[in-house]
mmCIF file of C-alpha atoms in Angstrom:
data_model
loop_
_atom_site.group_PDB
_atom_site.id
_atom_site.type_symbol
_atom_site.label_atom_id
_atom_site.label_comp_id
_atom_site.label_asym_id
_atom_site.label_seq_id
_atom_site.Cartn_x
_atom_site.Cartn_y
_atom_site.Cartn_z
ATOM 1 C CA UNK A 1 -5.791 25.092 -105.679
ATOM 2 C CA UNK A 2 -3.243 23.824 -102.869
ATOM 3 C CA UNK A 3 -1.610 21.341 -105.403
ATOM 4 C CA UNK A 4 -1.929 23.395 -108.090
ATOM 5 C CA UNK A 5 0.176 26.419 -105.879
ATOM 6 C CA UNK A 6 2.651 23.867 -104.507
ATOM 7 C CA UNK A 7 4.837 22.929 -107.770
ATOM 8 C CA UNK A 8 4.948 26.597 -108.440
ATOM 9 C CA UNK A 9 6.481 27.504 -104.735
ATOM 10 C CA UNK A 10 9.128 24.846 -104.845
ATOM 11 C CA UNK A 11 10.130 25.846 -108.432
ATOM 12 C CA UNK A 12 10.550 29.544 -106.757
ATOM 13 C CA UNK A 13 12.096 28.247 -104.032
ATOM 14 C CA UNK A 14 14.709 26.512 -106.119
ATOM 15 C CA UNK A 15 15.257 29.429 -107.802
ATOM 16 C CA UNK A 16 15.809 31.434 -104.827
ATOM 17 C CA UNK A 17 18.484 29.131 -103.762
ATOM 18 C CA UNK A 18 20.321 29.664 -106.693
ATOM 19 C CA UNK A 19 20.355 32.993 -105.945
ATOM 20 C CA UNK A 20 21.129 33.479 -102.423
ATOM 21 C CA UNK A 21 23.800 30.662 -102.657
ATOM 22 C CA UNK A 22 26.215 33.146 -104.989
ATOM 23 C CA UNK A 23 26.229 35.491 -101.957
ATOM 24 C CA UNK A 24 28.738 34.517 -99.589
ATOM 25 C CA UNK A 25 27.524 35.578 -96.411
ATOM 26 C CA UNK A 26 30.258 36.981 -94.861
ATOM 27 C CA UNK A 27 31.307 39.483 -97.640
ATOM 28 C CA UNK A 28 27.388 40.234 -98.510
ATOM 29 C CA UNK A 29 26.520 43.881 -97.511
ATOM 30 C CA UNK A 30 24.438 43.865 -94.901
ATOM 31 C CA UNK A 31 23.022 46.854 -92.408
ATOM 32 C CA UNK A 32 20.354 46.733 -89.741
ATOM 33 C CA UNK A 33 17.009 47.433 -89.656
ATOM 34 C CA UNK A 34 15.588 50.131 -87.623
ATOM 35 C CA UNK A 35 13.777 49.692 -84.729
ATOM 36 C CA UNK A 36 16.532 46.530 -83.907
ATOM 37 C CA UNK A 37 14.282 44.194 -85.896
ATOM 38 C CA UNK A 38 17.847 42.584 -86.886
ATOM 39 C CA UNK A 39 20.219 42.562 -89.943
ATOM 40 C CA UNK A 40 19.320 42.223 -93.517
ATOM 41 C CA UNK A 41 21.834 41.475 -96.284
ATOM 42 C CA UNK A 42 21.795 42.445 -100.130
ATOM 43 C CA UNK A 43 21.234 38.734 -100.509
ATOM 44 C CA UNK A 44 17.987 38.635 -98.401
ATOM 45 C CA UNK A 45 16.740 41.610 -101.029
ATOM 46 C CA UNK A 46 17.873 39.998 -104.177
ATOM 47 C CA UNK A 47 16.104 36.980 -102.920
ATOM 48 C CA UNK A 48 13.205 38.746 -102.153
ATOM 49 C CA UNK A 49 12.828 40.509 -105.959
ATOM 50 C CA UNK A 50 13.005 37.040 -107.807
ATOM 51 C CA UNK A 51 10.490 35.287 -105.377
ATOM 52 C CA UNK A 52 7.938 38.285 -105.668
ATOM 53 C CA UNK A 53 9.005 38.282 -109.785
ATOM 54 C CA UNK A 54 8.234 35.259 -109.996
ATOM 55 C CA UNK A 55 5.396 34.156 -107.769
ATOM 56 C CA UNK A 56 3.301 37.294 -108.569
ATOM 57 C CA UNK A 57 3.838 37.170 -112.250
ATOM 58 C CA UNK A 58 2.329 33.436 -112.039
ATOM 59 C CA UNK A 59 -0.500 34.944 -109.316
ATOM 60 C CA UNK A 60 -1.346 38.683 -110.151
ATOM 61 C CA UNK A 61 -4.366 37.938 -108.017
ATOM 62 C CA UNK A 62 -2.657 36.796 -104.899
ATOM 63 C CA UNK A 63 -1.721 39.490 -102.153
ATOM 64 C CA UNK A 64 1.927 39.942 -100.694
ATOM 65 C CA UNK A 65 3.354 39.548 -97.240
ATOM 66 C CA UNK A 66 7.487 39.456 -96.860
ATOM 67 C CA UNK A 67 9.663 40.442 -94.767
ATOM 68 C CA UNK A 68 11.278 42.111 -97.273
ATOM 69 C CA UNK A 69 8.470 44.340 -99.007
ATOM 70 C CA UNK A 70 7.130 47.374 -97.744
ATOM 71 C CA UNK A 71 3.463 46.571 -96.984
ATOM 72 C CA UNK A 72 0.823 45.449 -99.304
ATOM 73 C CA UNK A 73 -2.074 47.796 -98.772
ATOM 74 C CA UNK A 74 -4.567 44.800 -100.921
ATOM 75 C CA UNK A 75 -3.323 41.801 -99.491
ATOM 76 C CA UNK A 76 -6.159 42.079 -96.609
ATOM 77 C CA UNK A 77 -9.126 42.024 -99.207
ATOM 78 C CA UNK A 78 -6.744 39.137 -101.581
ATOM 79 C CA UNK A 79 -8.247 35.871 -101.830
ATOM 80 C CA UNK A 80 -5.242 34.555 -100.980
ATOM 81 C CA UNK A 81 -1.716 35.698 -100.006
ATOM 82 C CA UNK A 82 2.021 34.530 -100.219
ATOM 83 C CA UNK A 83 3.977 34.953 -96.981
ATOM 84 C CA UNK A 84 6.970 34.675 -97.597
ATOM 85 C CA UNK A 85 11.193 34.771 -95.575
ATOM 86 C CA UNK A 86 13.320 35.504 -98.469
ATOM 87 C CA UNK A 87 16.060 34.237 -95.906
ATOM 88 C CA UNK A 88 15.079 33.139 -92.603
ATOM 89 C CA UNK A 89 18.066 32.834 -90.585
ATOM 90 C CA UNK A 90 20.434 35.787 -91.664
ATOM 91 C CA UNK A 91 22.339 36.033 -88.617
ATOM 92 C CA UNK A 92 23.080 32.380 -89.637
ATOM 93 C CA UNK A 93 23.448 33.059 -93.616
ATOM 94 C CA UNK A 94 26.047 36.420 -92.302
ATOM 95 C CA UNK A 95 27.971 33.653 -90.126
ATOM 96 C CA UNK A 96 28.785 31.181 -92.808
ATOM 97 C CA UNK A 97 26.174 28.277 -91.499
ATOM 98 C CA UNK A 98 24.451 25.872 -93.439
ATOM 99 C CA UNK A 99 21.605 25.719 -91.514
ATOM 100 C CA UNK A 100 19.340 29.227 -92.933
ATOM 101 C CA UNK A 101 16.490 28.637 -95.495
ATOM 102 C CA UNK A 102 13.374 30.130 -97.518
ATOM 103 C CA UNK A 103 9.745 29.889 -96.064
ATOM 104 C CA UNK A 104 7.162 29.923 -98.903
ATOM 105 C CA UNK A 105 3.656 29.632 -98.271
ATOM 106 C CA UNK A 106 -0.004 30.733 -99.734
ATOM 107 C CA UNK A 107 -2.930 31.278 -97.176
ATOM 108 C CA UNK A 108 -6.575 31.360 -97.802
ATOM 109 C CA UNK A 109 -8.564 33.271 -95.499
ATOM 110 C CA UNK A 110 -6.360 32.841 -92.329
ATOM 111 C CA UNK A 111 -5.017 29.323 -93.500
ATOM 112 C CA UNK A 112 -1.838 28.442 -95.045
ATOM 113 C CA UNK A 113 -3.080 26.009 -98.105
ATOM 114 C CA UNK A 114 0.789 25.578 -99.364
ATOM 115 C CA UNK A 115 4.163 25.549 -97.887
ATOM 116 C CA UNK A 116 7.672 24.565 -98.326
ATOM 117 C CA UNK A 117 10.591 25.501 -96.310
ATOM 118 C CA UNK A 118 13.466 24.834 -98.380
ATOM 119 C CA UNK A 119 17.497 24.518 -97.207
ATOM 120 C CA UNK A 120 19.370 25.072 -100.426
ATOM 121 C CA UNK A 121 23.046 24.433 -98.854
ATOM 122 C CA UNK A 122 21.675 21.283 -97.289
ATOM 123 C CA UNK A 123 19.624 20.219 -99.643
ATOM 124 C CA UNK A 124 16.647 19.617 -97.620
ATOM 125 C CA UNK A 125 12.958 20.388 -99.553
ATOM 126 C CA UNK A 126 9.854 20.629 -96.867
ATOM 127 C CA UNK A 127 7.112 20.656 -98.521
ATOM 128 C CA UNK A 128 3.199 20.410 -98.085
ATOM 129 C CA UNK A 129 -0.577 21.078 -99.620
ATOM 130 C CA UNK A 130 -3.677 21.247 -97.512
ATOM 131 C CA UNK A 131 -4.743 17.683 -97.421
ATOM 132 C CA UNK A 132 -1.963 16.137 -99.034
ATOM 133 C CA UNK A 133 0.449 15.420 -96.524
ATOM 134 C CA UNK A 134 3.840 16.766 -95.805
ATOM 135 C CA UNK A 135 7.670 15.545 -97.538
ATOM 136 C CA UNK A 136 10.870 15.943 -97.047
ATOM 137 C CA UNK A 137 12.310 15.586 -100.269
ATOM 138 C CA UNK A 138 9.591 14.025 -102.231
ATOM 139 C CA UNK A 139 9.443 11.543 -99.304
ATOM 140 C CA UNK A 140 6.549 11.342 -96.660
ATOM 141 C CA UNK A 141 7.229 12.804 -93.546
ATOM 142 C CA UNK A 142 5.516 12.549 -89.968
ATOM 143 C CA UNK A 143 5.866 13.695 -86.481
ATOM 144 C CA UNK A 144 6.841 11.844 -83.313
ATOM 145 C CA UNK A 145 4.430 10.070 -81.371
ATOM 146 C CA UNK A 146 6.356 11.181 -78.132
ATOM 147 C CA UNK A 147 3.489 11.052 -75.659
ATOM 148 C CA UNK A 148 5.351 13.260 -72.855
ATOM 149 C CA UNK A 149 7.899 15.509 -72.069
ATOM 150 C CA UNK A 150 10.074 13.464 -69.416
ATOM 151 C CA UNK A 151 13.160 13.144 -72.407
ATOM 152 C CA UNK A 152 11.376 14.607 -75.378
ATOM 153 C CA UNK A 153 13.395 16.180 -77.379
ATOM 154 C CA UNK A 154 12.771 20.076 -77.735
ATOM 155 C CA UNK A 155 13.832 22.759 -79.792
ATOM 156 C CA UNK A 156 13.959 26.222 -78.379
ATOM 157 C CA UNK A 157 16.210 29.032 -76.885
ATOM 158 C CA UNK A 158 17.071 28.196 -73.517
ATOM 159 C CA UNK A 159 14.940 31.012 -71.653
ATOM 160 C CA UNK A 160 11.566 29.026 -72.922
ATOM 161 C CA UNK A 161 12.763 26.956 -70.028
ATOM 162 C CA UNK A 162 12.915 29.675 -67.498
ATOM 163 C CA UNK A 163 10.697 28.624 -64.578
ATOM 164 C CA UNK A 164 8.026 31.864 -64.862
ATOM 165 C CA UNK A 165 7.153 30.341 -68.193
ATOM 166 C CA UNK A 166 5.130 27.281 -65.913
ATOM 167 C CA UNK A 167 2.728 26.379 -63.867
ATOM 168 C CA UNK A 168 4.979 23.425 -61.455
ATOM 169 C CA UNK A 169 8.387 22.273 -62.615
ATOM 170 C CA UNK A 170 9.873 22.832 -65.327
ATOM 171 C CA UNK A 171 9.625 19.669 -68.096
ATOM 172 C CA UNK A 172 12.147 17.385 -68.449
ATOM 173 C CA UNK A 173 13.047 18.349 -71.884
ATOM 174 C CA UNK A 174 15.787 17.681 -73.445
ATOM 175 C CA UNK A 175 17.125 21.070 -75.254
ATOM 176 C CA UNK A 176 18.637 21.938 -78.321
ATOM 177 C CA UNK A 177 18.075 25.067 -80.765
ATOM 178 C CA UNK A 178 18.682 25.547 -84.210
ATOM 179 C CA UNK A 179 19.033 29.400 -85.763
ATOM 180 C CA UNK A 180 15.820 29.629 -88.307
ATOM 181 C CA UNK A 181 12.673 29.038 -86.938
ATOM 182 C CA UNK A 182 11.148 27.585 -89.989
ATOM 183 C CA UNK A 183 13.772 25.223 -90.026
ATOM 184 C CA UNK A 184 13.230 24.369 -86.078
ATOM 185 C CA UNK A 185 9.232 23.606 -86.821
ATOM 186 C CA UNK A 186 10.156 21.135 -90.118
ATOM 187 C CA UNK A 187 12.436 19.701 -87.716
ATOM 188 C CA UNK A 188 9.795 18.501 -85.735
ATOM 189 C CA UNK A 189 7.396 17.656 -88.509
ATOM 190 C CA UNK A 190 10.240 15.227 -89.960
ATOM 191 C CA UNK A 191 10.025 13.231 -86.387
ATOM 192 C CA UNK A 192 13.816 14.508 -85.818
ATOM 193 C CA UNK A 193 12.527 16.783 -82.616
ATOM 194 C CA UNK A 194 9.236 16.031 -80.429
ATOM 195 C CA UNK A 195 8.298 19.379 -80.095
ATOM 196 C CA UNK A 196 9.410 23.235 -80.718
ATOM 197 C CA UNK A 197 8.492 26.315 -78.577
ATOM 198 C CA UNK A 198 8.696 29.670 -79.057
ATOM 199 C CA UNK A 199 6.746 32.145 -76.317
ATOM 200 C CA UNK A 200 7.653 35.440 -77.951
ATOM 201 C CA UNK A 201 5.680 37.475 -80.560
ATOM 202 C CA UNK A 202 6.425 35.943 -83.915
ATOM 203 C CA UNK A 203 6.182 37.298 -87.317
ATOM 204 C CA UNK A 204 3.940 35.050 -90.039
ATOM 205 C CA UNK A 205 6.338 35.174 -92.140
ATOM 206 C CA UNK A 206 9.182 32.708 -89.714
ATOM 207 C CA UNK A 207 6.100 30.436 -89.026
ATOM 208 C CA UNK A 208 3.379 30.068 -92.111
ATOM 209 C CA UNK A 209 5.095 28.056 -93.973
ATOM 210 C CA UNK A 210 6.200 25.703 -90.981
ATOM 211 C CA UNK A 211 2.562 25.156 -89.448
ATOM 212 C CA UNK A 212 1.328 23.883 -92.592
ATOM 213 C CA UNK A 213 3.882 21.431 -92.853
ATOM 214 C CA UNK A 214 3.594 20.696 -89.169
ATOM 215 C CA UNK A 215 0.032 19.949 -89.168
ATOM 216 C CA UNK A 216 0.075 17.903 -92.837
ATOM 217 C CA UNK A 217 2.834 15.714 -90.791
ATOM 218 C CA UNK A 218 0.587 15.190 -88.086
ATOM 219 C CA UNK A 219 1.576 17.563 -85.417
ATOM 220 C CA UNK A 220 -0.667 19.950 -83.486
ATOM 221 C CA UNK A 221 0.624 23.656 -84.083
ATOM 222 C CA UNK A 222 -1.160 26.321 -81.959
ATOM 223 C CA UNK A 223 -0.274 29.755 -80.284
ATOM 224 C CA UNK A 224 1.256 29.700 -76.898
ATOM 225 C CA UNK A 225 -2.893 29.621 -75.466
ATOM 226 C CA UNK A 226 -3.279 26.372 -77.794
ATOM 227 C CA UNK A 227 -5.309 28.285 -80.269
ATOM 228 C CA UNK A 228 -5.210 27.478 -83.895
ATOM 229 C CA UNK A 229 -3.265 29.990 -85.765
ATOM 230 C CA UNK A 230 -4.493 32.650 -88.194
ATOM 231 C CA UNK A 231 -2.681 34.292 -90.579
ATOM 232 C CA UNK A 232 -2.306 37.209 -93.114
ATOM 233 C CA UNK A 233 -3.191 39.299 -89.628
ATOM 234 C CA UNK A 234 -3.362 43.613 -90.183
ATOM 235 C CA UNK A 235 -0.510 43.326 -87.604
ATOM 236 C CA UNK A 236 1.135 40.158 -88.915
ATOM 237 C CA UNK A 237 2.499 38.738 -85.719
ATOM 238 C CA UNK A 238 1.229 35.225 -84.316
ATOM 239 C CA UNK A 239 1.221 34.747 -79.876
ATOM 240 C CA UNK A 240 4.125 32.736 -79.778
ATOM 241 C CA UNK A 241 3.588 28.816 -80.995
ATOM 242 C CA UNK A 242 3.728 25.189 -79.258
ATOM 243 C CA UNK A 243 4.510 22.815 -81.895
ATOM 244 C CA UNK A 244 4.291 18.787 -80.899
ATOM 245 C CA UNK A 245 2.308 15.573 -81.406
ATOM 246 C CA UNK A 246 -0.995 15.694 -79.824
ATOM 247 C CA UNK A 247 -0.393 14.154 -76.531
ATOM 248 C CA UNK A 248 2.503 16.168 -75.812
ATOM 249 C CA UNK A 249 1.396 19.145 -76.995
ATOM 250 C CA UNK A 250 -1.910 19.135 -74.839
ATOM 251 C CA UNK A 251 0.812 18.577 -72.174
ATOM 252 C CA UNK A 252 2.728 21.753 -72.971
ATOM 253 C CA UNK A 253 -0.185 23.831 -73.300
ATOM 254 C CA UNK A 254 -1.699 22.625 -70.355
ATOM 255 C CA UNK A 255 1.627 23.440 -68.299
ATOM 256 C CA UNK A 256 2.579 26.567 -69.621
ATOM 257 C CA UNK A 257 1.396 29.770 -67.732
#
């Protein structure tokens, strides 16, 4: 079922491209959500109607998780589920950078099975099926082998780094960030970054996508307590996530607080 779901995201993620790409970001209408959970843009809905057109046309079956949709009261008893970022990175997308994509995944009973991430105005396809590895445009892909953190190369907002966060000194990481967090984790699957962090509540839909690919790359891809993650939650929110190779991610887990 993973291979057989994976042609059919990248086709809608194609598609979705198209679309969002005829928006230009800083003319889109946008408005904010309540509760400050950030802006949204008429391109992040229009996205949003021709992935769920699409993908649940070709799945009736399959439950539905977006950012996007008003909750799916079946996806809980679905045998599977799409979770899906019709744009992750619309702060980006309003600002006129490149660097904003769709996440696009299917999970099976708390496990994404199919993924892609997928940069239309870079032209950059993640993609990855349970078992099958992970690509970057059609090409395999795998993590770093960076065995510690003294010069590893991290991506994360610069308060991960705040002292609190562990147990001695702080790593010697070397810092950079990138706006979409699906982006930041295919990053590090592609062996570009040794490891991302994020320590913050995160929503399933910024990460499914990303840990599949992570892990099909090689990388470890936990919750901030090193726990495997588990998705297509009642409250879909994941305990922050630790994305690296093995040996430096048992580092970062076992240094964090």
């Amino acid at each position: 079922m993973p291979a057989r779901d994976l042609p059919l995201l990248i086709d809608a993620a194609r598609a979705a491209g198209e679309v969002a790409t005829g928006y230009v970001g800083a003319t889109a209408k946008r408005w904010d959500k309540p509760q400050d959970a950030g802006p949204v843009t008429e391109a992040d809905l229009a996205v949003n109607d021709v992935l769920e057109a699409r993908l649940r046309s070709a799945r009736p079956a399959y439950g539905w998780l977006s950012e996007e949709s008003a909750p799916d009261p079946l996806r809980a008893a679905a045998p599977r589920t799409f979770i899906i970022d019709p744009i992750d990175g619309t702060r980006s997308f309003i600002d006129g950078s490149r660097a904003w994509a769709h996440a696009l995944a299917v999970c099976d009973e708390g496990v994404v099975t199919a993924a892609v991430v997928y940069l239309p105005m870079l032209d950059l396809m993640y993609a990855a099926a349970a078992g099958m590895g992970a690509t970057l445009n059609g090409a395999p892909i795998h993590a770093s082998a960076q065995a510690g953190s003294e010069g590893a190369t991290l991506l994360a907002a610069k308060t991960m780094l705040e002292a609190h966060h562990w147990r001695g000194a702080v790593p010697a990481f070397k810092r950079e960030h990138r706006p979409s967090l699906a982006y930041r984790l295919s990053l590090v699957a592609e062996g570009r970054f040794d490891a991302m962090l994020t320590l913050r509540k995160t929503w399933e839909w910024d990460v499914a996508a990303g840990d599949l690919i992570l892990r099909e790359a090689g990388a470890l891809s936990t919750n901030r307590r090193g726990q495997l993650l588990r998705f297509n939650n009642p409250v879909p929110q994941v305990d922050g996530m630790v994305a690296a190779g093995p040996s430096l991610h048992r580092e970062m887990i076992g240094a964090l607080v």
